[in-house]
mmCIF file of C-alpha atoms in Angstrom:
data_model
loop_
_atom_site.group_PDB
_atom_site.id
_atom_site.type_symbol
_atom_site.label_atom_id
_atom_site.label_comp_id
_atom_site.label_asym_id
_atom_site.label_seq_id
_atom_site.Cartn_x
_atom_site.Cartn_y
_atom_site.Cartn_z
ATOM 1 C CA MET A 15 175.594 150.700 98.897
ATOM 2 C CA ASP A 16 177.751 149.999 101.980
ATOM 3 C CA THR A 17 179.346 146.606 102.622
ATOM 4 C CA ARG A 18 176.780 145.489 105.202
ATOM 5 C CA GLU A 19 173.841 146.305 102.943
ATOM 6 C CA LEU A 20 175.590 144.661 100.003
ATOM 7 C CA MET A 21 176.159 141.391 101.875
ATOM 8 C CA LYS A 22 172.572 141.405 103.130
ATOM 9 C CA GLN A 23 171.332 141.723 99.554
ATOM 10 C CA VAL A 24 173.700 138.962 98.384
ATOM 11 C CA ARG A 25 172.378 136.606 101.091
ATOM 12 C CA THR A 26 168.772 137.433 100.215
ATOM 13 C CA ILE A 27 169.351 136.699 96.541
ATOM 14 C CA ARG A 28 171.156 133.461 97.413
ATOM 15 C CA VAL A 29 168.276 132.210 99.574
ATOM 16 C CA VAL A 30 165.504 133.176 97.158
ATOM 17 C CA THR A 31 167.180 131.928 93.995
ATOM 18 C CA GLY A 32 168.433 128.780 95.721
ATOM 19 C CA LYS A 33 164.834 127.891 96.550
ATOM 20 C CA LEU A 34 163.767 128.596 92.971
ATOM 21 C CA VAL A 35 166.493 126.315 91.621
ATOM 22 C CA GLU A 36 165.320 123.509 93.917
ATOM 23 C CA GLU A 37 161.611 123.936 93.218
ATOM 24 C CA ARG A 38 161.386 125.128 89.623
ATOM 25 C CA LEU A 39 164.585 124.389 87.705
ATOM 26 C CA SER A 40 165.699 121.072 89.191
ATOM 27 C CA GLY A 41 166.863 118.915 86.281
ATOM 28 C CA GLU A 42 165.988 121.518 83.650
ATOM 29 C CA TYR A 43 169.482 122.969 83.344
ATOM 30 C CA HIS A 44 171.180 119.570 83.031
ATOM 31 C CA SER A 45 168.838 118.438 80.265
ATOM 32 C CA VAL A 46 169.391 121.586 78.196
ATOM 33 C CA PHE A 47 173.087 122.341 78.464
ATOM 34 C CA LYS A 48 175.122 119.395 77.281
ATOM 35 C CA GLY A 49 178.807 118.747 77.731
ATOM 36 C CA GLN A 50 181.475 119.544 75.190
ATOM 37 C CA GLY A 51 181.555 116.050 73.694
ATOM 38 C CA ILE A 52 181.951 112.403 74.625
ATOM 39 C CA GLU A 53 184.784 110.472 76.167
ATOM 40 C CA PHE A 54 185.676 106.777 76.252
ATOM 41 C CA ASP A 55 184.178 104.909 79.223
ATOM 42 C CA GLU A 56 184.710 101.149 78.861
ATOM 43 C CA VAL A 57 184.716 98.081 76.612
ATOM 44 C CA ARG A 58 182.046 95.457 77.260
ATOM 45 C CA GLU A 59 180.562 92.440 75.527
ATOM 46 C CA TYR A 60 178.166 93.071 72.683
ATOM 47 C CA GLN A 61 174.479 92.933 73.603
ATOM 48 C CA PRO A 62 171.508 92.661 71.225
ATOM 49 C CA GLY A 63 170.513 96.163 70.171
ATOM 50 C CA ASP A 64 174.001 97.669 70.411
ATOM 51 C CA ASP A 65 175.073 99.784 67.439
ATOM 52 C CA ILE A 66 177.431 97.654 65.339
ATOM 53 C CA ARG A 67 179.421 100.821 64.608
ATOM 54 C CA THR A 68 180.660 100.733 68.220
ATOM 55 C CA ILE A 69 182.238 97.275 67.898
ATOM 56 C CA ASP A 70 185.887 97.259 68.986
ATOM 57 C CA TRP A 71 187.354 95.006 66.323
ATOM 58 C CA ASN A 72 190.739 94.649 68.001
ATOM 59 C CA VAL A 73 189.265 93.358 71.271
ATOM 60 C CA THR A 74 186.727 91.262 69.348
ATOM 61 C CA ALA A 75 189.533 89.555 67.416
ATOM 62 C CA ARG A 76 191.489 88.827 70.601
ATOM 63 C CA MET A 77 188.532 87.515 72.588
ATOM 64 C CA GLY A 78 186.824 85.623 69.772
ATOM 65 C CA HIS A 79 183.399 87.230 70.242
ATOM 66 C CA PRO A 80 182.052 90.780 69.826
ATOM 67 C CA PHE A 81 182.915 93.612 72.193
ATOM 68 C CA VAL A 82 181.749 97.217 71.918
ATOM 69 C CA LYS A 83 183.174 100.532 73.079
ATOM 70 C CA ARG A 84 181.028 102.572 75.444
ATOM 71 C CA TYR A 85 181.229 106.331 75.683
ATOM 72 C CA CYS A 86 179.837 108.803 78.176
ATOM 73 C CA GLU A 87 179.123 112.495 77.954
ATOM 74 C CA GLU A 88 181.952 114.796 78.949
ATOM 75 C CA ARG A 89 179.627 116.669 81.268
ATOM 76 C CA GLU A 90 181.639 119.572 82.630
ATOM 77 C CA LEU A 91 180.757 122.930 81.112
ATOM 78 C CA THR A 92 182.106 126.426 81.492
ATOM 79 C CA VAL A 93 179.405 129.059 81.986
ATOM 80 C CA ILE A 94 180.372 132.713 81.671
ATOM 81 C CA PHE A 95 178.202 135.706 82.512
ATOM 82 C CA LEU A 96 179.009 138.795 80.466
ATOM 83 C CA VAL A 97 177.232 141.526 82.447
ATOM 84 C CA ASP A 98 176.812 145.164 81.442
ATOM 85 C CA VAL A 99 177.444 147.537 84.373
ATOM 86 C CA SER A 100 177.366 150.815 82.420
ATOM 87 C CA GLY A 101 175.452 153.850 83.638
ATOM 88 C CA SER A 102 172.100 152.797 82.184
ATOM 89 C CA GLN A 103 172.155 149.587 84.242
ATOM 90 C CA GLY A 104 171.662 151.607 87.404
ATOM 91 C CA PHE A 105 168.138 152.554 86.317
ATOM 92 C CA GLY A 106 164.990 151.141 87.873
ATOM 93 C CA SER A 107 161.561 152.696 88.276
ATOM 94 C CA GLY A 108 160.203 150.137 90.759
ATOM 95 C CA ASP A 109 161.408 147.948 93.585
ATOM 96 C CA ARG A 110 164.175 146.405 91.491
ATOM 97 C CA GLY A 111 166.676 148.081 89.218
ATOM 98 C CA LYS A 112 168.312 146.509 86.188
ATOM 99 C CA ALA A 113 171.477 145.759 88.176
ATOM 100 C CA GLU A 114 169.463 143.817 90.774
ATOM 101 C CA VAL A 115 167.707 141.815 88.061
ATOM 102 C CA ALA A 116 171.072 141.022 86.470
ATOM 103 C CA ALA A 117 172.406 139.818 89.845
ATOM 104 C CA GLU A 118 169.334 137.655 90.524
ATOM 105 C CA PHE A 119 169.497 136.080 87.080
ATOM 106 C CA THR A 120 173.236 135.442 87.399
ATOM 107 C CA CYS A 121 172.691 133.756 90.758
ATOM 108 C CA LEU A 122 169.837 131.577 89.458
ATOM 109 C CA ILE A 123 171.756 130.207 86.491
ATOM 110 C CA ALA A 124 175.067 129.957 88.352
ATOM 111 C CA LEU A 125 173.496 127.921 91.173
ATOM 112 C CA SER A 126 172.001 125.590 88.560
ATOM 113 C CA ALA A 127 175.433 125.283 86.959
ATOM 114 C CA ILE A 128 177.349 124.369 90.109
ATOM 115 C CA ARG A 129 174.745 121.726 90.973
ATOM 116 C CA ASN A 130 175.971 120.041 87.798
ATOM 117 C CA GLN A 131 179.646 120.509 88.677
ATOM 118 C CA ASP A 132 180.097 123.180 86.003
ATOM 119 C CA LYS A 133 182.422 126.157 86.303
ATOM 120 C CA VAL A 134 181.099 129.722 86.422
ATOM 121 C CA GLY A 135 182.945 132.903 85.472
ATOM 122 C CA LEU A 136 182.134 136.593 85.137
ATOM 123 C CA ILE A 137 183.067 139.529 82.931
ATOM 124 C CA LEU A 138 181.748 142.930 84.002
ATOM 125 C CA PHE A 139 181.920 145.597 81.330
ATOM 126 C CA SER A 140 180.987 149.173 80.516
ATOM 127 C CA ASP A 141 182.947 150.868 77.734
ATOM 128 C CA ARG A 142 185.824 148.721 78.987
ATOM 129 C CA VAL A 143 186.197 145.467 80.895
ATOM 130 C CA GLU A 144 185.734 146.395 84.555
ATOM 131 C CA LYS A 145 186.415 142.995 86.101
ATOM 132 C CA PHE A 146 187.146 139.421 85.047
ATOM 133 C CA LEU A 147 186.604 136.441 87.341
ATOM 134 C CA PRO A 148 187.984 133.277 85.706
ATOM 135 C CA PRO A 149 185.654 130.256 85.771
ATOM 136 C CA ARG A 150 185.582 128.389 89.079
ATOM 137 C CA LYS A 151 183.457 125.701 90.711
ATOM 138 C CA GLY A 152 181.511 125.909 93.946
ATOM 139 C CA ARG A 153 179.006 128.004 95.849
ATOM 140 C CA THR A 154 181.676 130.471 96.943
ATOM 141 C CA ALA A 155 182.315 131.310 93.289
ATOM 142 C CA VAL A 156 178.594 131.959 92.771
ATOM 143 C CA MET A 157 178.341 134.274 95.749
ATOM 144 C CA ARG A 158 181.319 136.287 94.541
ATOM 145 C CA LEU A 159 179.703 136.663 91.118
ATOM 146 C CA VAL A 160 176.525 138.037 92.682
ATOM 147 C CA ARG A 161 178.464 140.344 95.006
ATOM 148 C CA GLU A 162 180.506 141.791 92.148
ATOM 149 C CA VAL A 163 177.441 142.442 89.969
ATOM 150 C CA LEU A 164 175.633 144.229 92.797
ATOM 151 C CA ALA A 165 178.702 146.192 93.885
ATOM 152 C CA ALA A 166 179.324 147.433 90.352
ATOM 153 C CA GLY A 167 175.746 148.682 90.061
ATOM 154 C CA GLY A 168 175.684 151.117 87.202
ATOM 155 C CA THR A 169 178.951 152.942 86.576
ATOM 156 C CA ARG A 170 179.018 156.399 85.065
ATOM 157 C CA ARG A 171 180.462 154.943 81.896
ATOM 158 C CA ARG A 172 178.896 154.160 78.562
ATOM 159 C CA THR A 173 178.631 150.722 76.930
ATOM 160 C CA ASP A 174 180.915 148.946 74.468
ATOM 161 C CA ILE A 175 179.516 145.470 73.842
ATOM 162 C CA SER A 176 181.983 144.766 71.032
ATOM 163 C CA ALA A 177 184.973 145.316 73.323
ATOM 164 C CA ALA A 178 183.493 142.947 75.902
ATOM 165 C CA LEU A 179 182.855 140.244 73.303
ATOM 166 C CA ARG A 180 186.379 140.533 71.924
ATOM 167 C CA PHE A 181 187.808 140.217 75.432
ATOM 168 C CA LEU A 182 185.697 137.116 76.036
ATOM 169 C CA ASN A 183 186.895 135.477 72.836
ATOM 170 C CA ASN A 184 190.515 136.229 73.734
ATOM 171 C CA VAL A 185 190.409 134.794 77.261
ATOM 172 C CA GLN A 186 188.013 131.877 76.704
ATOM 173 C CA LYS A 187 189.621 129.626 74.114
ATOM 174 C CA HIS A 188 187.281 126.642 74.510
ATOM 175 C CA LYS A 189 183.558 126.652 73.864
ATOM 176 C CA ALA A 190 181.486 127.983 76.760
ATOM 177 C CA VAL A 191 177.867 128.770 77.525
ATOM 178 C CA VAL A 192 177.758 132.578 77.565
ATOM 179 C CA PHE A 193 174.934 134.703 78.973
ATOM 180 C CA LEU A 194 175.219 138.283 77.689
ATOM 181 C CA VAL A 195 173.209 140.426 80.124
ATOM 182 C CA SER A 196 172.728 144.024 78.952
ATOM 183 C CA ASP A 197 170.102 146.577 77.999
ATOM 184 C CA PHE A 198 171.825 146.640 74.585
ATOM 185 C CA LEU A 199 171.678 150.436 74.374
ATOM 186 C CA ASP A 200 174.689 150.322 72.119
ATOM 187 C CA GLY A 201 175.312 149.915 68.422
ATOM 188 C CA GLY A 202 177.847 148.457 66.046
ATOM 189 C CA PHE A 203 178.353 145.128 67.819
ATOM 190 C CA GLU A 204 176.656 142.806 65.297
ATOM 191 C CA ARG A 205 179.910 141.529 63.770
ATOM 192 C CA ASP A 206 181.424 140.612 67.146
ATOM 193 C CA LEU A 207 178.132 139.056 68.220
ATOM 194 C CA ARG A 208 178.218 136.854 65.112
ATOM 195 C CA VAL A 209 181.804 135.770 65.810
ATOM 196 C CA THR A 210 180.971 134.967 69.430
ATOM 197 C CA ALA A 211 177.830 133.020 68.508
ATOM 198 C CA ARG A 212 179.887 130.812 66.209
ATOM 199 C CA LYS A 213 182.493 130.109 68.878
ATOM 200 C CA HIS A 214 180.293 129.787 71.962
ATOM 201 C CA ASP A 215 176.754 128.852 72.965
ATOM 202 C CA LEU A 216 175.586 132.449 73.276
ATOM 203 C CA ILE A 217 172.345 133.555 74.919
ATOM 204 C CA ALA A 218 171.426 137.252 74.871
ATOM 205 C CA CYS A 219 169.529 138.546 77.901
ATOM 206 C CA PRO A 220 168.123 142.052 77.304
ATOM 207 C CA VAL A 221 167.295 143.796 80.596
ATOM 208 C CA SER A 222 164.620 146.475 80.470
ATOM 209 C CA ASP A 223 162.446 148.660 82.641
ATOM 210 C CA PRO A 224 158.899 149.612 81.558
ATOM 211 C CA ARG A 225 159.658 153.317 81.993
ATOM 212 C CA GLU A 226 162.294 153.055 79.273
ATOM 213 C CA ILE A 227 159.469 152.494 76.795
ATOM 214 C CA GLU A 228 156.611 154.504 78.270
ATOM 215 C CA ILE A 229 157.952 157.559 80.051
ATOM 216 C CA PRO A 230 155.567 159.432 82.364
ATOM 217 C CA ASP A 231 154.838 163.138 82.359
ATOM 218 C CA VAL A 232 157.619 164.417 84.619
ATOM 219 C CA GLY A 233 158.351 167.684 82.852
ATOM 220 C CA LEU A 234 161.812 168.212 81.399
ATOM 221 C CA LEU A 235 163.853 165.001 81.345
ATOM 222 C CA GLU A 236 167.499 164.614 80.346
ATOM 223 C CA VAL A 237 168.251 161.357 78.509
ATOM 224 C CA GLU A 238 171.302 160.012 76.718
ATOM 225 C CA ASP A 239 171.237 158.928 73.092
ATOM 226 C CA PRO A 240 172.497 155.319 73.240
ATOM 227 C CA GLU A 241 174.383 155.536 69.948
ATOM 228 C CA THR A 242 175.992 158.967 70.145
ATOM 229 C CA GLY A 243 176.202 159.480 73.896
ATOM 230 C CA GLU A 244 174.693 162.938 73.375
ATOM 231 C CA LEU A 245 172.496 164.276 76.171
ATOM 232 C CA VAL A 246 169.045 165.332 75.005
ATOM 233 C CA VAL A 247 166.355 167.155 76.986
ATOM 234 C CA LEU A 248 162.819 165.850 76.440
ATOM 235 C CA ASP A 249 159.687 167.755 77.363
ATOM 236 C CA THR A 250 157.657 164.843 78.715
ATOM 237 C CA ALA A 251 154.694 167.138 79.318
ATOM 238 C CA SER A 252 154.127 166.848 75.563
ATOM 239 C CA ALA A 253 152.034 163.801 74.612
ATOM 240 C CA ARG A 254 153.643 163.833 71.172
ATOM 241 C CA VAL A 255 157.155 163.693 72.667
ATOM 242 C CA ARG A 256 156.160 160.734 74.857
ATOM 243 C CA THR A 257 154.568 158.941 71.898
ATOM 244 C CA ASP A 258 157.582 159.512 69.636
ATOM 245 C CA PHE A 259 159.963 158.332 72.349
ATOM 246 C CA SER A 260 157.934 155.181 72.960
ATOM 247 C CA ARG A 261 157.773 154.453 69.221
ATOM 248 C CA ASP A 262 161.520 154.888 68.773
ATOM 249 C CA MET A 263 162.427 152.691 71.748
ATOM 250 C CA SER A 264 159.980 149.977 70.678
ATOM 251 C CA ALA A 265 161.458 150.023 67.175
ATOM 252 C CA ARG A 266 164.953 149.693 68.644
ATOM 253 C CA GLN A 267 163.875 146.634 70.631
ATOM 254 C CA ARG A 268 162.299 145.030 67.548
ATOM 255 C CA GLU A 269 165.498 145.603 65.554
ATOM 256 C CA MET A 270 167.547 144.051 68.350
ATOM 257 C CA ARG A 271 165.383 140.928 68.446
ATOM 258 C CA GLU A 272 165.479 140.631 64.673
ATOM 259 C CA MET A 273 169.280 140.766 64.807
ATOM 260 C CA PHE A 274 169.326 137.949 67.374
ATOM 261 C CA ARG A 275 167.058 135.839 65.169
ATOM 262 C CA LYS A 276 169.156 136.497 62.078
ATOM 263 C CA LEU A 277 172.308 135.420 63.914
ATOM 264 C CA LYS A 278 170.473 132.438 65.459
ATOM 265 C CA VAL A 279 171.215 133.707 68.954
ATOM 266 C CA ASP A 280 168.782 132.624 71.664
ATOM 267 C CA PHE A 281 167.458 135.496 73.745
ATOM 268 C CA LEU A 282 165.665 135.856 77.049
ATOM 269 C CA ASP A 283 163.915 139.063 78.099
ATOM 270 C CA LEU A 284 164.563 140.158 81.684
ATOM 271 C CA ARG A 285 162.291 142.887 83.047
ATOM 272 C CA THR A 286 162.458 144.792 86.288
ATOM 273 C CA ASP A 287 158.680 144.597 86.754
ATOM 274 C CA LYS A 288 158.104 140.842 86.484
ATOM 275 C CA PRO A 289 159.614 137.522 87.623
ATOM 276 C CA PHE A 290 161.738 135.739 85.035
ATOM 277 C CA VAL A 291 161.834 132.112 86.238
ATOM 278 C CA GLU A 292 159.010 130.932 83.976
ATOM 279 C CA ASP A 293 160.661 132.681 81.036
ATOM 280 C CA VAL A 294 163.889 130.819 81.843
ATOM 281 C CA ARG A 295 161.978 127.534 81.852
ATOM 282 C CA MET A 296 160.375 128.379 78.514
ATOM 283 C CA LEU A 297 163.809 129.115 77.053
ATOM 284 C CA PHE A 298 165.052 125.767 78.318
ATOM 285 C CA HIS A 299 162.031 124.004 76.790
ATOM 286 C CA ARG A 300 162.568 125.679 73.411
ATOM 287 C CA ARG A 301 166.216 124.669 73.371
ATOM 288 C CA ARG A 302 165.383 121.100 74.349
ATOM 289 C CA ALA A 303 162.727 120.829 71.630
ATOM 290 C CA ARG A 304 165.135 122.215 69.043
ATOM 291 C CA ALA A 305 167.820 119.745 70.098
ATOM 292 C CA ARG A 306 165.361 116.861 69.649
ATOM 293 C CA ARG A 307 164.486 118.028 66.139
ATOM 294 C CA MET A 308 168.164 118.092 65.220
ATOM 295 C CA THR A 309 168.811 114.508 66.371
#
């Protein structure tokens, strides 16, 4: 993709997702993602209904009648997008590829974040960290995130999710909201996923294309085993080969989701063949309902 085409695509994504944020996600993001704690705001006179645990006894003693401490939420968050740009991310059987979906999703959430004065950062990875953009505020930061995701496309490299998670945990010392966007065609990252989920508010975002599950009859097809990296030739003219492939890929997806549930990691499916805004809203609603149950 040349520079002119890239910038045109960035502008298109910005306009479309900006409208979606205004119309569909206004207020949703703020209500779901809370700040990192509370900070002191002021001392004021006690009013009926105030929690007696907030009484400032020193001020009360000096003034001769009750005063309470007021606190406010420390609102500012850091949101980091950990985006897979390995070779498999360049795939797409329809109008949108997995890289485009990743860029659109990144833009949607990042625009929501900056509306709330949060910082947004980016880590692009394959079998190594390809690029790191430290968290910044503002629309310019969002547009650079989108541009970098689109420009990276799908490299010729494989995927190492563990390495990306370890890098994240090394550079981001404080708790952040982390969106891990990948097709998860990798193995052996469960331990690092567990560590990251304990340190950060981690949300896994599997990106998939329908043809990765149900391959058509296109004759001989060369595919890469996601665990070994070995190239395998499939005879897709065989109905049995197509059925076995579909069964194996479906089983892999079920195992991945079960791992997320076991580790208590929220996940959001992103598909190249359908819009994801309503799924984002449903995720937000689930998180909000869970937060209410815990209070």
